[in-house]
């Protein structure tokens, strides 16, 4: 029944297991199919026959969403914010991981535990002072006010994942490069970064997703409508037009689409990188 | 020799650490100080004098009925998360590990909701729960039942917890499955010879060997439940109905950003971190004791 049951050819236990597993798969897939399906229907149809396929495919919810709000602008804002957060986490994360795994210095243990503590801080515990400082600098509504705290918040994760990978990497390449006369910076750019690529991909995906999905920082820092990133803008639409079910469905679909594309292209890195860090850590 | 020069080291560590100090560690300290002063505005007004009130905010917390509701809901959610999220994930992982094929399929499909933003999932479940023509009530209607108010004061907490718990099952599933697959095959073979099959293998082999993985997941799940904000806020903002569905995160947001009790919000934030650290410590301690006991056997 449990592990490695070799004689399971359609034994009753095997059937039950398969049924349960399939049912759970239905719960994860069905809601999203439901919402995409309903995004192509007028609202009355969503209310009455949400399980049926659309009687006729209408794009009006989408044109409506784009007309009511400047969604393209919101995608652009999201891309700027989350793209920058991603790049900062990749680069600074790799640099910190390199410094932490290759150098010995006093206070290393302190920095090490600070990095791990960084994983535990919820946004709430820091967002109010950060908000005040951003306001003091006049940076509210500017993408940078979201980028900096999000990058700082995700950097611990990036550093921890990359440190785990670098620790297991033999020094041979680096030593021979050193003997050829390469300095630390050159070793980092020419040897470490290329070797780190798979882990950096994991960091990139997660820091992008977490930044794109993090509602709290977006809501707090950005108050100007035209500067809102996608998630915050769509929440705004839903609070204003919450009774327009068709519009809501299309909004949800629109938040999900970019993420889905990323997920299916890069899922190998998402799942592998995550388990490498979590199981060993 | 290699990596002896200290100058490049600073170059590598500095940018990241500066960023974290400025936007993580210092603000956290500032936040604790905030909670000791009377603050009604997010932004400092020039010439304004700050009034030191010491522990007053923390005393207020103890007497605040809404805070108690939020705290109670959060603790309840933490318990549900451990039981259902980790429980279902472990069960699914054990089931999938018994299959020869399809591991990748289930990994991809189960993990899928994690990448979706909680805002989107919140909005989606709002559509499910709607009284007029929401998905659930349509189902009931088809079956000939009366529609139900899913977000009524009695049901709201449960209905909000369901998507919170459901959406992250896949995360722990993937971790558990990897852990189970790393258990050496010889152990199963040997146990089979000794007549240990099915659930006995789960109890005597998988669970003990996965102790560390389970411990890590417990910490992640409990601190994750503590941080919940987006999903409840998207389904029922401001703890609707009647503040009954407030969690610590949503309560903090409302106090600070819609009511303007900045000092009070800071105190709540500190309490959230405190609970998180305490919970993580307790879990870690229990699990180190567990593995020590095992070593001494």
XYZ file of C-alpha atoms in Angstrom:
578
model
C 0.000 0.000 0.000
C 2.721 2.431 0.797
C 6.104 2.561 -0.736
C 7.431 0.619 -3.658
C 4.679 -1.852 -3.897
C 5.802 -3.934 -6.814
C 2.718 -6.118 -7.146
C 0.229 -3.346 -7.444
C -1.400 -4.089 -10.782
C -4.836 -2.656 -10.118
C -5.047 -4.033 -6.648
C -7.967 -2.443 -4.794
C -5.540 -0.409 -2.660
C -3.842 0.920 -5.766
C -7.169 1.986 -7.209
C -8.096 3.890 -4.070
C -4.737 5.632 -4.045
C -5.049 6.625 -7.671
C -8.553 7.934 -7.109
C -7.499 10.060 -4.154
C -4.494 11.417 -6.013
C -6.601 12.263 -9.042
C -9.214 13.976 -6.894
C -6.602 16.234 -5.375
C -5.257 16.992 -8.837
C -8.787 18.036 -9.779
C -8.918 20.492 -6.881
C -5.740 22.181 -8.048
C -6.593 22.347 -11.727
C -10.341 22.774 -11.805
C -10.591 26.197 -10.098
C -8.294 27.733 -12.667
C -10.064 26.133 -15.611
C -13.345 27.334 -14.125
C -12.170 30.908 -13.889
C -10.635 30.975 -17.373
C -13.808 29.444 -18.804
C -15.983 32.040 -17.085
C -13.821 34.928 -18.132
C -15.215 34.467 -21.650
C -18.849 34.788 -20.576
C -21.084 37.748 -19.800
C -21.829 38.124 -16.082
C -25.392 36.739 -16.174
C -24.092 33.554 -17.693
C -21.440 33.241 -14.960
C -24.133 33.568 -12.313
C -26.469 31.032 -13.838
C -24.404 28.452 -15.652
C -20.835 28.735 -14.468
C -20.062 25.094 -15.186
C -21.074 25.169 -18.842
C -18.837 26.250 -21.654
C -19.555 29.777 -22.883
C -22.586 29.931 -25.202
C -20.583 32.196 -27.399
C -17.065 33.299 -26.782
C -17.045 36.934 -25.741
C -13.967 39.010 -25.192
C -15.913 41.864 -23.666
C -14.625 41.188 -20.134
C -11.102 41.571 -21.342
C -11.749 44.679 -23.412
C -13.646 45.984 -20.395
C -10.761 45.308 -18.024
C -8.303 46.987 -20.356
C -10.643 49.931 -20.956
C -11.486 50.552 -17.305
C -7.916 50.400 -16.171
C -4.591 50.898 -17.698
C -3.621 47.270 -17.438
C -0.759 47.450 -19.887
C 0.774 50.137 -17.719
C 0.266 47.911 -14.678
C 2.056 45.021 -16.379
C 4.875 47.382 -17.214
C 5.057 48.546 -13.576
C 5.108 44.961 -12.380
C 7.787 44.039 -14.847
C 9.976 46.951 -13.780
C 9.518 46.210 -10.081
C 9.755 42.431 -10.098
C 12.398 42.355 -12.817
C 14.664 44.634 -10.819
C 14.028 42.719 -7.597
C 14.942 39.542 -9.456
C 18.199 40.943 -10.857
C 19.246 42.441 -7.517
C 18.559 39.154 -5.715
C 20.450 37.120 -8.303
C 23.512 39.354 -8.343
C 23.778 40.392 -4.684
C 22.707 36.935 -3.552
C 25.489 35.304 -5.567
C 28.009 37.834 -4.313
C 27.043 37.337 -0.669
C 27.041 33.565 -1.082
C 30.478 33.707 -2.695
C 31.895 35.902 0.053
C 30.365 33.790 2.776
C 31.516 30.417 1.466
C 34.991 31.314 0.208
C 36.360 33.729 2.776
C 37.160 33.363 6.438
C 36.756 36.427 8.612
C 35.801 37.507 12.075
C 32.076 37.889 12.620
C 31.197 35.406 9.920
C 29.005 33.426 12.297
C 27.046 36.552 13.174
C 26.389 37.389 9.542
C 25.469 33.785 8.945
C 22.784 33.811 11.607
C 21.585 37.247 10.461
C 21.076 35.821 6.979
C 18.994 32.979 8.364
C 17.041 35.343 10.622
C 16.198 37.316 7.504
C 14.154 34.344 6.311
C 11.896 34.698 9.331
C 11.012 38.400 9.205
C 7.503 39.019 8.003
C 6.992 42.157 5.926
C 4.851 43.654 8.675
C 7.709 43.905 11.106
C 9.653 46.283 8.905
C 7.219 47.922 6.528
C 6.126 50.864 8.682
C 9.609 52.350 9.254
C 10.497 51.630 5.641
C 7.347 53.456 4.560
C 8.294 56.435 6.719
C 11.811 56.550 5.337
C 10.552 56.304 1.768
C 8.064 59.074 2.434
C 10.843 61.156 3.996
C 12.916 60.720 0.851
C 9.921 61.499 -1.348
C 10.110 58.120 -3.030
C 6.551 56.887 -2.433
C 4.728 55.856 -5.603
C 8.087 55.366 -7.229
C 8.921 51.768 -8.161
C 12.089 51.992 -6.070
C 9.990 52.165 -2.883
C 8.721 48.654 -3.584
C 11.922 47.313 -5.129
C 14.282 47.997 -2.225
C 12.296 46.381 0.614
C 11.267 43.444 -1.556
C 14.843 42.846 -2.677
C 16.072 43.041 0.915
C 13.339 40.643 2.006
C 14.141 38.054 -0.666
C 17.904 38.374 -0.453
C 18.202 36.028 2.535
C 16.487 33.297 0.586
C 18.722 33.905 -2.415
C 21.898 33.872 -0.329
C 20.893 30.751 1.598
C 20.030 28.760 -1.532
C 23.206 29.814 -3.349
C 25.383 29.205 -0.298
C 24.059 25.672 -0.116
C 25.083 25.104 -3.710
C 28.493 26.794 -3.475
C 29.452 24.848 -0.362
C 29.249 21.609 -2.287
C 31.323 22.895 -5.189
C 34.956 21.693 -5.325
C 37.599 24.404 -5.427
C 39.700 22.856 -8.220
C 38.537 25.189 -11.001
C 39.024 28.220 -8.848
C 42.491 27.127 -7.763
C 43.713 26.548 -11.274
C 42.276 29.890 -12.353
C 44.116 31.493 -9.461
C 47.373 29.904 -10.564
C 46.761 31.315 -14.044
C 46.706 34.715 -12.431
C 42.976 35.441 -12.139
C 41.821 37.648 -9.253
C 38.780 37.022 -7.071
C 36.520 39.218 -9.182
C 37.518 37.445 -12.349
C 37.060 34.033 -10.714
C 33.595 35.108 -9.624
C 32.451 36.310 -13.028
C 34.192 33.706 -15.181
C 33.841 30.560 -13.058
C 31.395 30.896 -10.184
C 28.528 32.592 -11.983
C 28.404 30.097 -14.865
C 28.593 27.158 -12.443
C 25.848 28.642 -10.299
C 23.442 28.976 -13.211
C 20.864 26.345 -12.184
C 20.600 27.664 -8.628
C 20.519 31.236 -9.831
C 17.600 30.245 -12.045
C 15.722 29.033 -8.951
C 16.489 32.260 -7.134
C 15.398 34.276 -10.151
C 12.075 32.512 -10.475
C 11.170 32.713 -6.812
C 12.253 36.297 -6.269
C 10.295 37.336 -9.336
C 7.175 35.436 -8.292
C 7.261 36.548 -4.677
C 7.727 40.134 -5.699
C 4.950 39.947 -8.306
C 2.594 38.288 -5.833
C 3.431 40.345 -2.730
C 0.386 42.504 -2.219
C 1.197 44.206 1.084
C 4.275 46.143 0.005
C 2.575 47.162 -3.231
C -0.512 48.424 -1.432
C 1.436 50.379 1.137
C 4.069 52.044 -1.018
C 2.086 52.790 -4.142
C -0.991 54.946 -3.795
C -1.075 56.537 -7.217
C -3.357 54.649 -9.534
C -1.167 54.786 -12.618
C 1.809 53.396 -10.701
C 0.074 50.304 -9.352
C 1.468 46.915 -10.290
C -0.847 44.164 -11.550
C -1.921 42.460 -8.306
C -2.766 45.686 -6.501
C -4.624 47.105 -9.501
C -6.740 44.014 -9.936
C -7.654 43.971 -6.265
C -8.717 47.561 -6.739
C -10.922 46.624 -9.707
C -12.515 43.820 -7.731
C -13.382 46.101 -4.838
C -15.030 48.535 -7.236
C -16.741 46.130 -9.628
C -17.008 43.068 -7.395
C -20.502 42.273 -8.663
C -19.380 42.006 -12.262
C -18.435 38.343 -12.160
C -17.275 38.156 -15.743
C -14.930 41.073 -15.217
C -13.619 39.523 -11.994
C -12.944 36.241 -13.758
C -11.028 37.985 -16.497
C -9.030 39.932 -13.884
C -8.003 36.754 -12.098
C -7.032 35.203 -15.418
C -4.958 38.251 -16.254
C -3.003 38.079 -12.974
C -2.355 34.388 -13.466
C -1.245 34.308 -17.099
C 2.299 35.714 -16.800
C 2.955 33.457 -13.828
C 1.692 30.392 -15.643
C 3.957 31.067 -18.575
C 6.943 31.353 -16.246
C 5.911 28.234 -14.342
C 5.609 25.966 -17.317
C 8.830 27.150 -18.904
C 10.914 27.016 -15.738
C 9.192 24.470 -13.496
C 12.232 22.228 -13.543
C 14.212 24.907 -11.709
C 11.363 25.889 -9.420
C 10.821 22.462 -7.925
C 14.388 21.151 -8.023
C 15.969 24.226 -6.485
C 13.389 24.376 -3.755
C 13.808 20.815 -2.610
C 17.586 21.000 -2.793
C 17.494 23.835 -0.281
C 14.725 22.578 1.955
C 15.567 18.911 2.317
C 19.212 19.417 3.009
C 18.762 22.561 5.094
C 46.902 31.970 -1.383
C 43.490 31.937 -2.938
C 40.878 34.020 -1.093
C 43.360 35.584 1.304
C 42.911 39.171 0.232
C 40.216 40.879 2.268
C 39.423 43.756 -0.051
C 37.490 41.708 -2.641
C 35.628 40.057 0.226
C 34.170 43.389 1.312
C 33.278 44.115 -2.257
C 31.240 40.923 -2.443
C 29.512 41.134 0.915
C 28.883 44.841 1.196
C 26.095 45.583 -1.313
C 23.851 42.770 -0.128
C 24.453 43.353 3.540
C 23.940 47.097 3.271
C 20.626 46.497 1.529
C 19.505 44.099 4.240
C 20.652 46.307 7.096
C 18.885 49.346 5.653
C 15.631 47.662 4.730
C 15.351 44.733 7.093
C 17.350 44.885 10.312
C 17.290 48.634 11.052
C 13.581 49.006 10.274
C 12.878 46.074 12.561
C 14.683 47.847 15.411
C 12.952 51.109 14.576
C 9.654 49.276 14.649
C 10.232 48.125 18.225
C 11.038 51.690 19.270
C 7.905 52.945 17.489
C 5.748 50.681 19.584
C 6.898 52.521 22.732
C 5.865 55.978 21.531
C 2.538 57.515 20.773
C 2.296 57.756 16.998
C -0.789 58.637 14.990
C 0.879 59.453 11.701
C 2.982 57.363 9.404
C 5.164 60.288 8.473
C 7.017 62.421 10.986
C 5.615 65.924 11.139
C 8.333 68.572 11.622
C 8.414 70.053 15.101
C 6.201 67.336 16.466
C 7.273 65.992 19.815
C 7.046 62.297 20.412
C 5.380 61.173 23.546
C 6.939 58.171 25.256
C 4.306 55.746 26.495
C 6.399 52.695 27.331
C 4.500 49.457 27.410
C 1.049 51.056 27.108
C 0.472 49.570 23.654
C 1.260 46.107 24.880
C -1.140 46.530 27.782
C -3.762 47.702 25.325
C -3.193 44.533 23.317
C -4.039 42.392 26.314
C -7.355 44.139 26.805
C -8.310 44.476 23.127
C -11.105 42.135 22.187
C -10.442 42.462 18.436
C -6.801 41.637 18.953
C -7.834 38.582 20.909
C -10.069 37.466 18.048
C -7.221 37.992 15.572
C -4.758 36.135 17.791
C -7.177 33.304 18.387
C -7.911 33.009 14.652
C -4.214 32.980 13.847
C -3.481 30.269 16.408
C -6.411 28.247 15.131
C -5.115 28.668 11.592
C -1.640 27.545 12.667
C -3.110 24.385 14.168
C -5.231 23.683 11.085
C -2.228 24.302 8.864
C -0.152 21.758 10.721
C -2.902 19.154 10.797
C -4.376 19.549 7.338
C -1.721 21.169 5.182
C 1.138 18.987 6.376
C -1.114 15.981 6.950
C -2.599 15.991 3.481
C 0.786 16.739 1.937
C 2.408 13.807 3.727
C -0.406 11.461 2.798
C -0.297 12.501 -0.855
C 3.489 12.147 -0.901
C 3.277 8.634 0.547
C 0.629 7.703 -2.015
C 2.556 9.114 -4.955
C 5.777 7.449 -3.816
C 4.009 4.107 -4.100
C 3.434 4.693 -7.795
C 6.085 3.760 -10.270
C 5.268 6.473 -12.731
C 3.682 9.885 -12.704
C 5.806 11.508 -9.999
C 6.553 14.440 -12.261
C 2.952 14.876 -13.272
C 1.735 15.085 -9.688
C 4.594 17.356 -8.690
C 3.758 19.797 -11.453
C 0.018 19.728 -10.838
C 0.063 19.877 -7.055
C 2.680 22.589 -6.910
C 0.760 24.759 -9.321
C -1.325 26.869 -6.849
C 1.826 28.004 -5.035
C 2.995 30.119 -7.920
C -0.374 31.814 -8.233
C -0.595 34.989 -6.169
C -2.739 34.764 -3.071
C -4.589 37.817 -4.336
C -5.720 35.916 -7.397
C -6.651 32.885 -5.318
C -8.540 35.129 -2.916
C -10.514 36.723 -5.732
C -11.181 33.308 -7.203
C -12.614 31.971 -3.951
C -14.653 35.114 -3.580
C -16.334 34.081 -6.819
C -16.899 30.597 -5.410
C -18.418 31.858 -2.169
C -20.647 34.571 -3.548
C -24.202 34.357 -2.282
C -25.836 35.288 -5.559
C -24.673 32.855 -8.191
C -21.318 31.943 -6.656
C -20.027 28.550 -7.725
C -20.874 26.745 -4.501
C -24.402 28.045 -4.373
C -24.932 27.077 -8.003
C -23.877 23.571 -7.075
C -26.318 23.529 -4.161
C -29.064 24.783 -6.403
C -28.411 22.012 -8.903
C -28.749 19.526 -6.070
C -31.991 21.193 -5.009
C -30.745 22.885 -1.837
C -31.174 26.409 -0.533
C -28.230 28.766 -1.117
C -25.905 29.266 1.839
C -24.234 32.458 3.007
C -20.682 31.120 2.965
C -19.180 34.225 4.506
C -21.589 34.459 7.424
C -20.034 35.084 10.866
C -20.269 31.383 11.710
C -18.751 30.059 8.486
C -16.367 32.818 7.411
C -13.294 31.654 9.317
C -13.518 28.119 7.940
C -14.209 29.286 4.414
C -11.194 31.601 4.473
C -8.942 28.941 5.986
C -9.747 26.433 3.260
C -7.979 28.259 0.396
C -5.145 29.327 2.718
C -4.470 25.712 3.594
C -5.257 24.181 0.213
C -2.991 26.488 -1.769
C 0.225 25.447 -0.020
C -0.293 21.693 0.273
C 1.724 21.211 -2.916
C 4.735 22.985 -1.451
C 5.102 20.498 1.391
C 4.082 17.646 -0.868
C 7.079 18.290 -3.098
C 9.430 18.473 -0.123
C 8.034 15.301 1.466
C 8.122 13.384 -1.794
C 11.772 14.270 -2.304
C 12.485 13.181 1.262
C 10.727 9.855 0.820
C 12.458 9.172 -2.470
C 15.811 9.717 -0.791
C 15.223 6.884 1.658
C 17.562 4.128 0.460
C 15.846 1.226 -1.308
C 17.739 -1.344 0.800
C 15.828 -0.260 3.879
C 12.529 -1.168 2.255
C 13.880 -4.455 0.985
C 15.303 -5.351 4.379
C 12.091 -4.405 6.149
C 10.093 -6.507 3.725
C 12.169 -9.521 4.637
C 11.302 -8.840 8.246
C 7.643 -8.760 7.336
C 7.177 -5.023 7.537
C 4.746 -3.862 4.854
C 2.513 -0.986 3.886
C 1.703 1.328 6.748
C 4.283 -0.291 8.969
C 6.935 0.886 6.528
C 5.514 4.369 6.778
C 5.567 4.308 10.554
C 8.883 2.579 11.147
C 10.952 3.797 8.229
C 9.615 6.894 6.512
C 8.508 8.939 9.495
C 11.650 8.435 11.625
C 13.994 9.091 8.695
C 12.086 12.189 7.671
C 12.125 13.713 11.125
C 14.338 16.613 10.123
C 12.380 17.308 6.971
C 9.137 17.258 8.933
C 10.661 19.587 11.525
C 11.697 22.088 8.845
C 8.256 21.914 7.279
C 6.565 22.463 10.635
C 8.550 25.642 11.178
C 7.784 26.836 7.655
C 4.082 26.030 7.991
C 3.626 27.658 11.378
C 5.510 30.838 10.498
C 3.717 30.870 7.145
C 0.326 30.773 8.843
C 1.463 33.608 11.061
C 2.239 35.822 8.087
C -1.035 35.308 6.231
C -2.414 38.530 4.824
C -3.217 38.669 1.106
C -5.717 35.859 0.924
C -8.031 36.825 3.813
C -7.762 40.454 2.748
C -8.871 39.640 -0.794
C -11.823 37.483 0.341
C -13.022 39.482 3.338
C -11.205 42.783 3.877
C -11.105 44.328 7.350
C -12.060 41.102 9.041
C -15.562 41.195 7.562
C -18.070 40.256 8.914
C -17.739 42.239 12.163
C -14.006 41.728 12.573
C -14.617 38.006 13.024
C -12.137 36.938 10.352
C -9.243 39.123 11.391
C -5.843 37.499 11.500
C -2.841 39.188 13.063
C -1.656 40.370 9.660
C -4.950 41.860 8.529
C -5.564 43.380 11.963
C -2.171 45.053 11.858
C -2.813 46.405 8.374
C -6.177 47.820 9.348
C -4.911 49.414 12.569
C -1.921 51.017 10.901
C -3.093 51.989 7.477
C -6.817 52.556 7.693
C -7.209 53.652 11.312
C -3.815 55.295 11.807
C -2.743 53.664 15.059
C 0.831 53.408 13.919
C 2.301 52.726 17.349
C -0.279 50.062 18.027
C 0.410 48.459 14.647
C 4.124 48.390 15.459
C 3.395 46.611 18.725
C 1.330 44.019 16.846
C 4.164 43.544 14.355
C 6.566 42.896 17.195
C 4.179 40.393 18.743
C 3.920 38.575 15.395
C 7.694 38.215 15.178
C 7.867 37.169 18.814
C 5.297 34.412 18.339
C 7.106 33.283 15.192
C 10.475 33.053 16.906
C 9.003 31.296 19.941
C 7.111 28.790 17.795
C 10.156 28.052 15.648
C 12.355 27.639 18.728
C 9.904 25.298 20.409
C 9.564 23.127 17.326
C 13.330 23.007 16.835
C 13.865 22.070 20.447
C 11.301 19.278 20.332
C 12.859 17.858 17.206
C 16.441 18.008 18.446
C 15.282 16.229 21.588
C 13.571 13.615 19.457
C 16.709 12.901 17.470
C 18.849 12.886 20.612
C 16.596 10.349 22.232
C 16.953 8.230 19.160
C 20.741 8.454 19.223
C 20.876 7.358 22.824
C 18.845 4.249 22.101
